[in-house]
PDB file of C-alpha atoms in Angstrom:
ATOM      1  CA  MET H   1       0.000   0.000   0.000  1.00 52.00           C
ATOM      2  CA  PRO H   2       1.078   3.642  -0.496  1.00 59.00           C
ATOM      3  CA  LYS H   3       2.599   5.585   2.396  1.00 83.00           C
ATOM      4  CA  THR H   4       0.334   6.647   5.231  1.00 93.00           C
ATOM      5  CA  ILE H   5      -1.216   9.987   4.329  1.00 97.00           C
ATOM      6  CA  GLN H   6      -1.374  12.621   7.054  1.00 98.00           C
ATOM      7  CA  TRP H   7      -4.869  14.068   6.705  1.00 98.00           C
ATOM      8  CA  GLY H   8      -6.090  17.473   7.748  1.00 98.00           C
ATOM      9  CA  ILE H   9      -9.818  17.829   8.433  1.00 98.00           C
ATOM     10  CA  LEU H  10     -11.184  21.248   7.454  1.00 98.00           C
ATOM     11  CA  GLY H  11     -14.474  21.704   9.291  1.00 98.00           C
ATOM     12  CA  THR H  12     -15.959  20.062  12.370  1.00 98.00           C
ATOM     13  CA  GLY H  13     -19.554  19.292  11.378  1.00 96.00           C
ATOM     14  CA  TRP H  14     -21.389  15.992  10.970  1.00 96.00           C
ATOM     15  CA  ILE H  15     -19.814  14.931   7.681  1.00 97.00           C
ATOM     16  CA  ALA H  16     -16.346  15.759   9.026  1.00 98.00           C
ATOM     17  CA  SER H  17     -16.996  13.441  11.958  1.00 98.00           C
ATOM     18  CA  GLN H  18     -18.205  10.638   9.660  1.00 98.00           C
ATOM     19  CA  PHE H  19     -15.112  10.853   7.467  1.00 98.00           C
ATOM     20  CA  THR H  20     -12.759  11.102  10.426  1.00 98.00           C
ATOM     21  CA  LYS H  21     -14.279   8.096  12.204  1.00 97.00           C
ATOM     22  CA  ASP H  22     -13.884   6.060   9.036  1.00 97.00           C
ATOM     23  CA  LEU H  23     -10.235   6.982   8.548  1.00 96.00           C
ATOM     24  CA  ALA H  24      -9.536   4.443  11.290  1.00 94.00           C
ATOM     25  CA  PHE H  25     -10.382   1.773   8.702  1.00 96.00           C
ATOM     26  CA  ALA H  26      -8.162   3.194   5.950  1.00 95.00           C
ATOM     27  CA  GLU H  27      -4.946   1.280   5.336  1.00 91.00           C
ATOM     28  CA  ASN H  28      -3.033   4.352   4.265  1.00 93.00           C
ATOM     29  CA  GLY H  29      -4.352   7.424   6.065  1.00 96.00           C
ATOM     30  CA  VAL H  30      -4.716   8.978   9.518  1.00 97.00           C
ATOM     31  CA  ALA H  31      -6.321  12.160  10.810  1.00 98.00           C
ATOM     32  CA  ALA H  32      -3.359  14.262  11.929  1.00 98.00           C
ATOM     33  CA  ALA H  33      -4.865  17.745  12.308  1.00 98.00           C
ATOM     34  CA  VAL H  34      -8.178  19.561  12.308  1.00 98.00           C
ATOM     35  CA  GLY H  35      -8.998  23.172  11.555  1.00 98.00           C
ATOM     36  CA  SER H  36     -12.090  25.159  12.469  1.00 98.00           C
ATOM     37  CA  ARG H  37     -13.111  28.805  12.623  1.00 96.00           C
ATOM     38  CA  THR H  38     -12.549  28.694  16.388  1.00 97.00           C
ATOM     39  CA  LEU H  39      -9.909  26.915  18.419  1.00 98.00           C
ATOM     40  CA  ASP H  40     -12.546  25.680  20.876  1.00 98.00           C
ATOM     41  CA  SER H  41     -14.409  23.827  18.144  1.00 98.00           C
ATOM     42  CA  ALA H  42     -11.222  22.347  16.689  1.00 98.00           C
ATOM     43  CA  SER H  43      -9.967  21.296  20.133  1.00 98.00           C
ATOM     44  CA  ARG H  44     -13.225  19.516  20.985  1.00 98.00           C
ATOM     45  CA  PHE H  45     -13.161  17.695  17.648  1.00 98.00           C
ATOM     46  CA  ALA H  46      -9.513  16.730  18.121  1.00 98.00           C
ATOM     47  CA  ALA H  47     -10.252  15.381  21.605  1.00 98.00           C
ATOM     48  CA  ASP H  48     -13.232  13.375  20.350  1.00 97.00           C
ATOM     49  CA  TYR H  49     -11.253  11.652  17.589  1.00 97.00           C
ATOM     50  CA  GLY H  50      -7.746  11.474  19.015  1.00 97.00           C
ATOM     51  CA  ILE H  51      -6.254  14.022  16.600  1.00 98.00           C
ATOM     52  CA  GLY H  52      -2.889  15.455  17.578  1.00 97.00           C
ATOM     53  CA  LYS H  53      -3.219  19.013  16.273  1.00 98.00           C
ATOM     54  CA  ALA H  54      -6.071  21.520  16.466  1.00 98.00           C
ATOM     55  CA  TYR H  55      -6.099  24.871  14.691  1.00 98.00           C
ATOM     56  CA  GLY H  56      -8.401  27.836  15.214  1.00 98.00           C
ATOM     57  CA  SER H  57      -8.307  28.814  11.538  1.00 98.00           C
ATOM     58  CA  TYR H  58      -8.392  27.114   8.176  1.00 98.00           C
ATOM     59  CA  GLU H  59      -5.242  28.982   7.127  1.00 98.00           C
ATOM     60  CA  GLU H  60      -3.186  27.410   9.913  1.00 98.00           C
ATOM     61  CA  LEU H  61      -4.335  23.950   8.878  1.00 98.00           C
ATOM     62  CA  ALA H  62      -3.580  24.574   5.206  1.00 98.00           C
ATOM     63  CA  ASN H  63      -0.068  25.779   6.057  1.00 98.00           C
ATOM     64  CA  ASP H  64       0.878  22.880   8.326  1.00 98.00           C
ATOM     65  CA  PRO H  65       3.964  21.400   6.593  1.00 98.00           C
ATOM     66  CA  ASP H  66       3.267  17.911   7.979  1.00 97.00           C
ATOM     67  CA  ILE H  67      -0.154  17.590   6.307  1.00 98.00           C
ATOM     68  CA  ASP H  68      -0.314  15.749   2.963  1.00 98.00           C
ATOM     69  CA  ALA H  69      -4.012  16.043   2.104  1.00 98.00           C
ATOM     70  CA  ILE H  70      -7.013  17.983   3.356  1.00 98.00           C
ATOM     71  CA  TYR H  71     -10.637  16.899   3.466  1.00 98.00           C
ATOM     72  CA  VAL H  72     -12.910  19.923   2.982  1.00 98.00           C
ATOM     73  CA  ALA H  73     -16.106  19.396   4.972  1.00 98.00           C
ATOM     74  CA  THR H  74     -17.638  22.868   5.168  1.00 97.00           C
ATOM     75  CA  PRO H  75     -21.065  24.000   3.818  1.00 94.00           C
ATOM     76  CA  HIS H  76     -21.477  24.097   0.015  1.00 94.00           C
ATOM     77  CA  PRO H  77     -20.983  27.858  -0.520  1.00 96.00           C
ATOM     78  CA  ALA H  78     -17.619  27.786   1.262  1.00 97.00           C
ATOM     79  CA  HIS H  79     -16.147  24.954  -0.805  1.00 98.00           C
ATOM     80  CA  LYS H  80     -14.535  27.023  -3.554  1.00 98.00           C
ATOM     81  CA  GLU H  81     -12.783  29.377  -1.135  1.00 98.00           C
ATOM     82  CA  ASN H  82     -11.653  26.540   1.128  1.00 98.00           C
ATOM     83  CA  VAL H  83     -10.469  24.344  -1.738  1.00 98.00           C
ATOM     84  CA  LEU H  84      -8.439  27.169  -3.273  1.00 98.00           C
ATOM     85  CA  LEU H  85      -6.915  27.989   0.114  1.00 98.00           C
ATOM     86  CA  CYS H  86      -5.649  24.414   0.430  1.00 98.00           C
ATOM     87  CA  LEU H  87      -4.550  24.084  -3.192  1.00 98.00           C
ATOM     88  CA  LYS H  88      -2.546  27.316  -2.961  1.00 98.00           C
ATOM     89  CA  ALA H  89      -0.806  25.883   0.098  1.00 98.00           C
ATOM     90  CA  GLY H  90       0.206  22.924  -2.072  1.00 98.00           C
ATOM     91  CA  LYS H  91      -2.069  20.441  -0.333  1.00 98.00           C
ATOM     92  CA  ALA H  92      -3.923  17.600  -2.052  1.00 98.00           C
ATOM     93  CA  VAL H  93      -7.665  18.164  -1.632  1.00 98.00           C
ATOM     94  CA  LEU H  94     -10.645  15.869  -1.267  1.00 98.00           C
ATOM     95  CA  CYS H  95     -13.769  18.055  -1.238  1.00 98.00           C
ATOM     96  CA  GLU H  96     -17.096  16.810   0.065  1.00 97.00           C
ATOM     97  CA  LYS H  97     -19.900  16.729  -2.478  1.00 96.00           C
ATOM     98  CA  PRO H  98     -21.296  18.795  -4.038  1.00 95.00           C
ATOM     99  CA  PHE H  99     -17.910  20.072  -5.187  1.00 96.00           C
ATOM    100  CA  THR H 100     -19.170  23.687  -5.362  1.00 97.00           C
ATOM    101  CA  VAL H 101     -22.551  25.360  -5.819  1.00 97.00           C
ATOM    102  CA  ASN H 102     -22.170  26.007  -9.553  1.00 97.00           C
ATOM    103  CA  ALA H 103     -19.946  25.181 -12.506  1.00 98.00           C
ATOM    104  CA  GLY H 104     -18.217  28.567 -12.604  1.00 97.00           C
ATOM    105  CA  GLU H 105     -16.857  28.090  -9.087  1.00 98.00           C
ATOM    106  CA  LEU H 106     -15.698  24.567  -9.834  1.00 98.00           C
ATOM    107  CA  GLU H 107     -13.999  25.531 -13.093  1.00 98.00           C
ATOM    108  CA  GLU H 108     -11.966  28.121 -11.162  1.00 98.00           C
ATOM    109  CA  ALA H 109     -10.776  25.527  -8.642  1.00 98.00           C
ATOM    110  CA  VAL H 110     -10.088  22.871 -11.281  1.00 98.00           C
ATOM    111  CA  SER H 111      -8.183  25.335 -13.430  1.00 98.00           C
ATOM    112  CA  TYR H 112      -5.883  26.215 -10.520  1.00 98.00           C
ATOM    113  CA  ALA H 113      -5.332  22.554  -9.601  1.00 98.00           C
ATOM    114  CA  LYS H 114      -4.430  21.587 -13.163  1.00 98.00           C
ATOM    115  CA  GLU H 115      -2.198  24.592 -13.836  1.00 98.00           C
ATOM    116  CA  ASN H 116      -0.287  24.007 -10.619  1.00 98.00           C
ATOM    117  CA  LYS H 117      -0.393  20.193 -10.736  1.00 98.00           C
ATOM    118  CA  VAL H 118      -2.009  19.777  -7.333  1.00 98.00           C
ATOM    119  CA  PHE H 119      -4.272  16.811  -6.607  1.00 98.00           C
ATOM    120  CA  LEU H 120      -8.021  17.523  -6.432  1.00 98.00           C
ATOM    121  CA  MET H 121     -10.985  15.151  -6.195  1.00 98.00           C
ATOM    122  CA  GLU H 122     -14.710  15.309  -5.468  1.00 98.00           C
ATOM    123  CA  GLY H 123     -15.727  13.342  -2.378  1.00 98.00           C
ATOM    124  CA  MET H 124     -18.342  11.212  -4.130  1.00 97.00           C
ATOM    125  CA  TRP H 125     -17.666   8.320  -1.770  1.00 97.00           C
ATOM    126  CA  THR H 126     -20.278   6.065  -3.382  1.00 97.00           C
ATOM    127  CA  ARG H 127     -18.026   5.574  -6.422  1.00 97.00           C
ATOM    128  CA  PHE H 128     -15.401   3.772  -4.327  1.00 98.00           C
ATOM    129  CA  LEU H 129     -17.613   1.316  -2.455  1.00 98.00           C
ATOM    130  CA  PRO H 130     -16.878  -2.378  -3.207  1.00 98.00           C
ATOM    131  CA  VAL H 131     -20.476  -2.911  -4.331  1.00 98.00           C
ATOM    132  CA  ILE H 132     -20.344  -0.095  -6.871  1.00 98.00           C
ATOM    133  CA  ARG H 133     -16.972  -1.320  -8.120  1.00 98.00           C
ATOM    134  CA  LYS H 134     -18.519  -4.782  -8.645  1.00 98.00           C
ATOM    135  CA  VAL H 135     -21.476  -3.232 -10.490  1.00 98.00           C
ATOM    136  CA  ARG H 136     -19.057  -1.449 -12.814  1.00 98.00           C
ATOM    137  CA  GLU H 137     -17.306  -4.777 -13.424  1.00 98.00           C
ATOM    138  CA  TRP H 138     -20.606  -6.387 -14.380  1.00 98.00           C
ATOM    139  CA  LEU H 139     -21.332  -3.525 -16.759  1.00 98.00           C
ATOM    140  CA  ASP H 140     -17.850  -3.613 -18.308  1.00 98.00           C
ATOM    141  CA  GLU H 141     -18.235  -7.350 -18.860  1.00 98.00           C
ATOM    142  CA  GLY H 142     -21.552  -6.773 -20.656  1.00 98.00           C
ATOM    143  CA  ARG H 143     -23.416  -9.009 -18.228  1.00 98.00           C
ATOM    144  CA  ILE H 144     -26.751  -7.224 -18.762  1.00 98.00           C
ATOM    145  CA  GLY H 145     -26.178  -6.331 -22.405  1.00 98.00           C
ATOM    146  CA  ASP H 146     -26.705  -2.813 -23.692  1.00 97.00           C
ATOM    147  CA  VAL H 147     -27.855  -0.537 -20.856  1.00 98.00           C
ATOM    148  CA  GLN H 148     -31.106   1.204 -21.745  1.00 98.00           C
ATOM    149  CA  LEU H 149     -32.530   2.583 -18.510  1.00 98.00           C
ATOM    150  CA  VAL H 150     -31.191   3.797 -15.175  1.00 98.00           C
ATOM    151  CA  LYS H 151     -33.498   4.552 -12.261  1.00 98.00           C
ATOM    152  CA  ALA H 152     -32.196   6.026  -9.006  1.00 98.00           C
ATOM    153  CA  ASP H 153     -33.835   7.817  -6.084  1.00 98.00           C
ATOM    154  CA  PHE H 154     -32.562   9.402  -2.906  1.00 98.00           C
ATOM    155  CA  GLY H 155     -34.901  11.197  -0.567  1.00 98.00           C
ATOM    156  CA  PHE H 156     -35.524  11.717   3.116  1.00 98.00           C
ATOM    157  CA  ARG H 157     -37.981  13.747   5.163  1.00 98.00           C
ATOM    158  CA  ALA H 158     -36.311  16.511   7.156  1.00 97.00           C
ATOM    159  CA  GLY H 159     -38.096  18.984   9.365  1.00 97.00           C
ATOM    160  CA  VAL H 160     -38.259  22.470   7.879  1.00 96.00           C
ATOM    161  CA  ASN H 161     -35.732  24.804   9.486  1.00 97.00           C
ATOM    162  CA  PRO H 162     -35.278  27.991   7.453  1.00 97.00           C
ATOM    163  CA  GLU H 163     -31.808  28.556   8.948  1.00 96.00           C
ATOM    164  CA  SER H 164     -30.448  25.062   8.311  1.00 95.00           C
ATOM    165  CA  ARG H 165     -28.173  24.175   5.399  1.00 94.00           C
ATOM    166  CA  LEU H 166     -30.966  22.104   3.812  1.00 97.00           C
ATOM    167  CA  PHE H 167     -33.538  24.890   3.647  1.00 98.00           C
ATOM    168  CA  ASN H 168     -31.559  28.140   3.616  1.00 97.00           C
ATOM    169  CA  PRO H 169     -30.957  29.487   0.072  1.00 97.00           C
ATOM    170  CA  SER H 170     -27.938  31.446   1.340  1.00 96.00           C
ATOM    171  CA  LEU H 171     -26.319  28.110   2.269  1.00 95.00           C
ATOM    172  CA  GLY H 172     -27.036  26.525  -1.108  1.00 95.00           C
ATOM    173  CA  GLY H 173     -29.950  24.572   0.343  1.00 97.00           C
ATOM    174  CA  GLY H 174     -32.322  22.296  -1.505  1.00 98.00           C
ATOM    175  CA  ALA H 175     -32.706  18.700  -2.599  1.00 98.00           C
ATOM    176  CA  LEU H 176     -30.738  18.865  -5.839  1.00 98.00           C
ATOM    177  CA  LEU H 177     -27.320  19.711  -4.387  1.00 97.00           C
ATOM    178  CA  ASP H 178     -27.702  17.712  -1.181  1.00 96.00           C
ATOM    179  CA  ALA H 179     -29.596  14.549  -2.151  1.00 96.00           C
ATOM    180  CA  GLY H 180     -29.821  14.863  -5.919  1.00 96.00           C
ATOM    181  CA  ILE H 181     -26.079  14.790  -6.503  1.00 97.00           C
ATOM    182  CA  TYR H 182     -26.134  11.048  -5.706  1.00 98.00           C
ATOM    183  CA  PRO H 183     -28.584   9.851  -8.394  1.00 98.00           C
ATOM    184  CA  VAL H 184     -27.218  12.383 -10.921  1.00 98.00           C
ATOM    185  CA  SER H 185     -23.651  11.183 -10.338  1.00 98.00           C
ATOM    186  CA  PHE H 186     -24.810   7.561 -10.505  1.00 98.00           C
ATOM    187  CA  ALA H 187     -26.387   8.120 -13.925  1.00 98.00           C
ATOM    188  CA  SER H 188     -23.247   9.949 -15.043  1.00 98.00           C
ATOM    189  CA  MET H 189     -21.146   6.950 -14.047  1.00 98.00           C
ATOM    190  CA  ILE H 190     -23.124   4.817 -16.487  1.00 98.00           C
ATOM    191  CA  PHE H 191     -24.214   7.086 -19.335  1.00 98.00           C
ATOM    192  CA  GLY H 192     -21.859  10.065 -19.004  1.00 95.00           C
ATOM    193  CA  ALA H 193     -22.467  13.532 -17.622  1.00 93.00           C
ATOM    194  CA  GLU H 194     -23.823  15.226 -20.751  1.00 95.00           C
ATOM    195  CA  PRO H 195     -27.367  14.071 -21.629  1.00 97.00           C
ATOM    196  CA  GLU H 196     -28.799  15.218 -24.941  1.00 97.00           C
ATOM    197  CA  GLU H 197     -32.127  16.229 -23.408  1.00 97.00           C
ATOM    198  CA  VAL H 198     -33.080  17.251 -19.879  1.00 98.00           C
ATOM    199  CA  SER H 199     -36.641  17.392 -18.568  1.00 98.00           C
ATOM    200  CA  SER H 200     -37.309  18.221 -14.937  1.00 98.00           C
ATOM    201  CA  THR H 201     -39.848  19.346 -12.406  1.00 98.00           C
ATOM    202  CA  ALA H 202     -39.412  20.610  -8.859  1.00 98.00           C
ATOM    203  CA  GLN H 203     -41.428  21.520  -5.805  1.00 98.00           C
ATOM    204  CA  ILE H 204     -40.117  24.839  -4.461  1.00 98.00           C
ATOM    205  CA  GLY H 205     -40.847  25.150  -0.764  1.00 97.00           C
ATOM    206  CA  SER H 206     -41.646  28.061   1.515  1.00 97.00           C
ATOM    207  CA  THR H 207     -37.979  28.995   2.032  1.00 97.00           C
ATOM    208  CA  GLY H 208     -37.331  29.206  -1.705  1.00 97.00           C
ATOM    209  CA  VAL H 209     -35.335  25.994  -2.208  1.00 98.00           C
ATOM    210  CA  ASP H 210     -36.270  22.830  -4.081  1.00 98.00           C
ATOM    211  CA  GLU H 211     -37.720  20.306  -1.636  1.00 98.00           C
ATOM    212  CA  GLN H 212     -38.441  17.610  -4.207  1.00 98.00           C
ATOM    213  CA  PHE H 213     -37.546  17.029  -7.864  1.00 98.00           C
ATOM    214  CA  SER H 214     -37.822  14.561 -10.728  1.00 98.00           C
ATOM    215  CA  LEU H 215     -35.493  14.336 -13.719  1.00 98.00           C
ATOM    216  CA  LEU H 216     -35.765  12.593 -17.083  1.00 98.00           C
ATOM    217  CA  LEU H 217     -32.433  12.558 -18.908  1.00 98.00           C
ATOM    218  CA  SER H 218     -32.068  11.296 -22.471  1.00 98.00           C
ATOM    219  CA  TYR H 219     -28.685  10.103 -23.759  1.00 97.00           C
ATOM    220  CA  GLY H 220     -29.789   9.243 -27.280  1.00 93.00           C
ATOM    221  CA  PRO H 221     -32.103   6.566 -28.697  1.00 93.00           C
ATOM    222  CA  GLY H 222     -33.102   4.038 -26.050  1.00 91.00           C
ATOM    223  CA  LYS H 223     -30.924   5.402 -23.249  1.00 98.00           C
ATOM    224  CA  THR H 224     -32.736   7.166 -20.421  1.00 98.00           C
ATOM    225  CA  ALA H 225     -32.236   7.986 -16.750  1.00 98.00           C
ATOM    226  CA  GLN H 226     -35.169   8.555 -14.389  1.00 98.00           C
ATOM    227  CA  LEU H 227     -33.973  10.241 -11.200  1.00 98.00           C
ATOM    228  CA  ASN H 228     -35.706  11.621  -8.114  1.00 98.00           C
ATOM    229  CA  GLY H 229     -34.563  13.399  -4.976  1.00 98.00           C
ATOM    230  CA  ALA H 230     -36.144  15.038  -1.940  1.00 98.00           C
ATOM    231  CA  ILE H 231     -35.520  16.532   1.478  1.00 98.00           C
ATOM    232  CA  ARG H 232     -39.194  16.387   2.474  1.00 97.00           C
ATOM    233  CA  LEU H 233     -40.097  12.919   1.169  1.00 97.00           C
ATOM    234  CA  ASN H 234     -38.852   9.500   2.252  1.00 98.00           C
ATOM    235  CA  MET H 235     -37.838   7.356  -0.732  1.00 98.00           C
ATOM    236  CA  ASP H 236     -36.569   3.781  -1.057  1.00 96.00           C
ATOM    237  CA  ASN H 237     -33.140   5.103  -2.135  1.00 98.00           C
ATOM    238  CA  GLU H 238     -32.680   2.261  -4.599  1.00 98.00           C
ATOM    239  CA  ALA H 239     -30.943   2.193  -7.964  1.00 98.00           C
ATOM    240  CA  CYS H 240     -31.715  -0.138 -10.859  1.00 98.00           C
ATOM    241  CA  ILE H 241     -29.871  -0.563 -14.155  1.00 98.00           C
ATOM    242  CA  TYR H 242     -31.771  -2.220 -16.985  1.00 98.00           C
ATOM    243  CA  GLY H 243     -30.035  -3.718 -20.006  1.00 98.00           C
ATOM    244  CA  THR H 244     -31.096  -5.759 -23.018  1.00 97.00           C
ATOM    245  CA  GLU H 245     -29.987  -9.024 -21.350  1.00 97.00           C
ATOM    246  CA  GLY H 246     -30.818  -8.411 -17.695  1.00 98.00           C
ATOM    247  CA  TYR H 247     -30.788  -5.914 -14.864  1.00 98.00           C
ATOM    248  CA  ILE H 248     -28.959  -4.928 -11.671  1.00 98.00           C
ATOM    249  CA  ARG H 249     -30.660  -3.851  -8.450  1.00 98.00           C
ATOM    250  CA  ILE H 250     -28.796  -1.923  -5.720  1.00 98.00           C
ATOM    251  CA  PRO H 251     -30.725  -1.256  -2.493  1.00 98.00           C
ATOM    252  CA  SER H 252     -29.639   1.911  -0.659  1.00 97.00           C
ATOM    253  CA  PHE H 253     -27.215   2.566  -3.496  1.00 98.00           C
ATOM    254  CA  LEU H 254     -25.424   5.595  -2.020  1.00 95.00           C
ATOM    255  CA  ASN H 255     -23.985   3.514   0.858  1.00 96.00           C
ATOM    256  CA  ALA H 256     -24.531   0.132  -0.792  1.00 97.00           C
ATOM    257  CA  THR H 257     -23.616  -3.139   0.877  1.00 98.00           C
ATOM    258  CA  ARG H 258     -25.475  -5.394  -1.584  1.00 98.00           C
ATOM    259  CA  ALA H 259     -26.176  -5.680  -5.309  1.00 98.00           C
ATOM    260  CA  ALA H 260     -28.118  -8.290  -7.262  1.00 98.00           C
ATOM    261  CA  LEU H 261     -27.575  -9.248 -10.911  1.00 98.00           C
ATOM    262  CA  TYR H 262     -30.488 -10.840 -12.780  1.00 98.00           C
ATOM    263  CA  VAL H 263     -29.862 -12.547 -16.121  1.00 97.00           C
ATOM    264  CA  ASN H 264     -32.031 -15.201 -17.801  1.00 92.00           C
ATOM    265  CA  GLY H 265     -33.959 -15.926 -14.631  1.00 92.00           C
ATOM    266  CA  SER H 266     -30.847 -16.444 -12.488  1.00 96.00           C
ATOM    267  CA  GLU H 267     -29.711 -14.286  -9.590  1.00 97.00           C
ATOM    268  CA  GLU H 268     -26.137 -13.432  -8.606  1.00 98.00           C
ATOM    269  CA  ILE H 269     -25.562 -11.588  -5.339  1.00 98.00           C
ATOM    270  CA  PHE H 270     -22.564  -9.510  -4.280  1.00 98.00           C
ATOM    271  CA  GLU H 271     -22.394  -8.479  -0.630  1.00 98.00           C
ATOM    272  CA  ASP H 272     -19.956  -6.257   1.239  1.00 97.00           C
ATOM    273  CA  ASP H 273     -19.629  -7.139   4.921  1.00 95.00           C
ATOM    274  CA  ARG H 274     -17.495  -4.107   5.798  1.00 95.00           C
ATOM    275  CA  THR H 275     -17.577  -2.763   9.314  1.00 93.00           C
ATOM    276  CA  SER H 276     -16.637   0.750   8.198  1.00 95.00           C
ATOM    277  CA  LEU H 277     -19.112   3.393   7.041  1.00 96.00           C
ATOM    278  CA  GLY H 278     -17.483   3.451   3.616  1.00 97.00           C
ATOM    279  CA  TYR H 279     -15.678   6.808   3.540  1.00 98.00           C
ATOM    280  CA  ALA H 280     -12.322   5.071   4.029  1.00 97.00           C
ATOM    281  CA  PHE H 281     -12.352   3.858   0.425  1.00 98.00           C
ATOM    282  CA  GLU H 282     -12.227   7.370  -1.038  1.00 98.00           C
ATOM    283  CA  ALA H 283      -9.400   8.262   1.337  1.00 97.00           C
ATOM    284  CA  GLU H 284      -7.482   5.201   0.127  1.00 96.00           C
ATOM    285  CA  GLU H 285      -8.014   6.289  -3.476  1.00 97.00           C
ATOM    286  CA  VAL H 286      -6.445   9.666  -2.726  1.00 97.00           C
ATOM    287  CA  ALA H 287      -3.419   7.908  -1.233  1.00 96.00           C
ATOM    288  CA  ARG H 288      -3.077   5.639  -4.275  1.00 95.00           C
ATOM    289  CA  CYS H 289      -3.248   8.595  -6.640  1.00 97.00           C
ATOM    290  CA  LEU H 290      -0.630  10.525  -4.679  1.00 96.00           C
ATOM    291  CA  ALA H 291       1.674   7.493  -4.574  1.00 95.00           C
ATOM    292  CA  GLU H 292       1.401   7.195  -8.352  1.00 95.00           C
ATOM    293  CA  GLY H 293       2.010  10.902  -8.902  1.00 96.00           C
ATOM    294  CA  ARG H 294      -1.485  11.524 -10.285  1.00 98.00           C
ATOM    295  CA  THR H 295      -3.309  14.823  -9.805  1.00 98.00           C
ATOM    296  CA  GLU H 296      -6.812  13.403 -10.214  1.00 98.00           C
ATOM    297  CA  SER H 297      -8.687  10.106  -9.944  1.00 98.00           C
ATOM    298  CA  SER H 298      -9.794   8.124 -12.982  1.00 98.00           C
ATOM    299  CA  VAL H 299     -12.787   6.887 -10.973  1.00 98.00           C
ATOM    300  CA  ILE H 300     -14.283  10.377 -10.811  1.00 97.00           C
ATOM    301  CA  PRO H 301     -12.150  12.640 -13.023  1.00 98.00           C
ATOM    302  CA  LEU H 302     -12.333  16.399 -12.728  1.00 98.00           C
ATOM    303  CA  GLU H 303     -13.786  16.782 -16.218  1.00 98.00           C
ATOM    304  CA  GLU H 304     -16.746  14.637 -15.180  1.00 98.00           C
ATOM    305  CA  SER H 305     -17.257  16.582 -11.952  1.00 98.00           C
ATOM    306  CA  VAL H 306     -17.374  19.839 -13.948  1.00 98.00           C
ATOM    307  CA  ALA H 307     -19.843  18.335 -16.434  1.00 98.00           C
ATOM    308  CA  ILE H 308     -22.077  17.153 -13.583  1.00 98.00           C
ATOM    309  CA  MET H 309     -22.046  20.638 -12.053  1.00 98.00           C
ATOM    310  CA  LYS H 310     -22.967  22.141 -15.433  1.00 98.00           C
ATOM    311  CA  LEU H 311     -25.880  19.705 -15.603  1.00 98.00           C
ATOM    312  CA  LEU H 312     -27.050  20.753 -12.124  1.00 98.00           C
ATOM    313  CA  ASP H 313     -26.846  24.397 -13.230  1.00 98.00           C
ATOM    314  CA  ARG H 314     -28.919  23.555 -16.305  1.00 98.00           C
ATOM    315  CA  ILE H 315     -31.544  21.836 -14.171  1.00 98.00           C
ATOM    316  CA  ARG H 316     -31.783  24.735 -11.726  1.00 98.00           C
ATOM    317  CA  GLY H 317     -32.074  27.040 -14.725  1.00 97.00           C
ATOM    318  CA  GLN H 318     -35.227  25.208 -15.782  1.00 98.00           C
ATOM    319  CA  TRP H 319     -36.679  25.938 -12.355  1.00 98.00           C
ATOM    320  CA  GLY H 320     -35.554  29.551 -12.275  1.00 97.00           C
ATOM    321  CA  LEU H 321     -33.719  28.800  -9.036  1.00 97.00           C
ATOM    322  CA  ARG H 322     -30.666  30.937  -8.203  1.00 96.00           C
ATOM    323  CA  TYR H 323     -28.988  31.331  -4.857  1.00 96.00           C
ATOM    324  CA  PRO H 324     -28.723  34.843  -3.357  1.00 95.00           C
ATOM    325  CA  PHE H 325     -24.918  34.857  -3.657  1.00 93.00           C
ATOM    326  CA  GLU H 326     -24.870  33.945  -7.378  1.00 93.00           C
TER     327      GLU H 326
END
């Protein structure tokens, strides 16, 4: 395995805690430092997860010479600024999804990373799960023939809080960026990130963000993705891939532990009995890329991340939904 990567955790919220807990399962990474906007917050986080260094600013974390890579775990609108801060300090960056709030922001960050040859990757952890890797193997082997239809949903019912990141437009709230990125990225993994036609509908809630949406994406004759997302509606969170010779079903696809392949009346099951949450796999990918001298991952390349963000912009454009800071 590659050398053990010394990780810096930028942010101390829920997703930062999930990632940090899971680093204990990574074969090539440890949480070595954490940065927050206040030293108190960073110190509490460091104490909770046994991290040796705590910083009361993001700048101090970014400039720590012992840190190899930084996981950006702040709210969506802060991602571009935080990513650029770390890139300019020469640090490899794994940024929690969604990468940014729009394509313009992401193109700025990607342009800097490429021009300066610094590693950058979107934290779409689902891509690196063993189950999803097995599904991609099945597809590459042509086990279900020519893929014609992808269906994927991710939705949950959250209580309306106008100040929370889910419902506050000033925080980039709404279902599309928070929940919708999962089914959209899943379809991109199979069909590509640039559909020929995009049809969509959304329910805009009382705070001005999308609380529920449905997408119909066409990738040419016979190739369609039907995707749904919500923050006010519980869904089964399943993904299905239908081909000319069979189909694949993935329950709870975003954190999948099981997939079933159906061909000619037979069933083949793949199960992942991991004890980790699953974030460790993306951390291990960063370490592999750094060991090989790569500045991006082939599993979710930067070009694809930009194309996905452009698609999300296009969808929001159909709804007439812009954030106050845009």
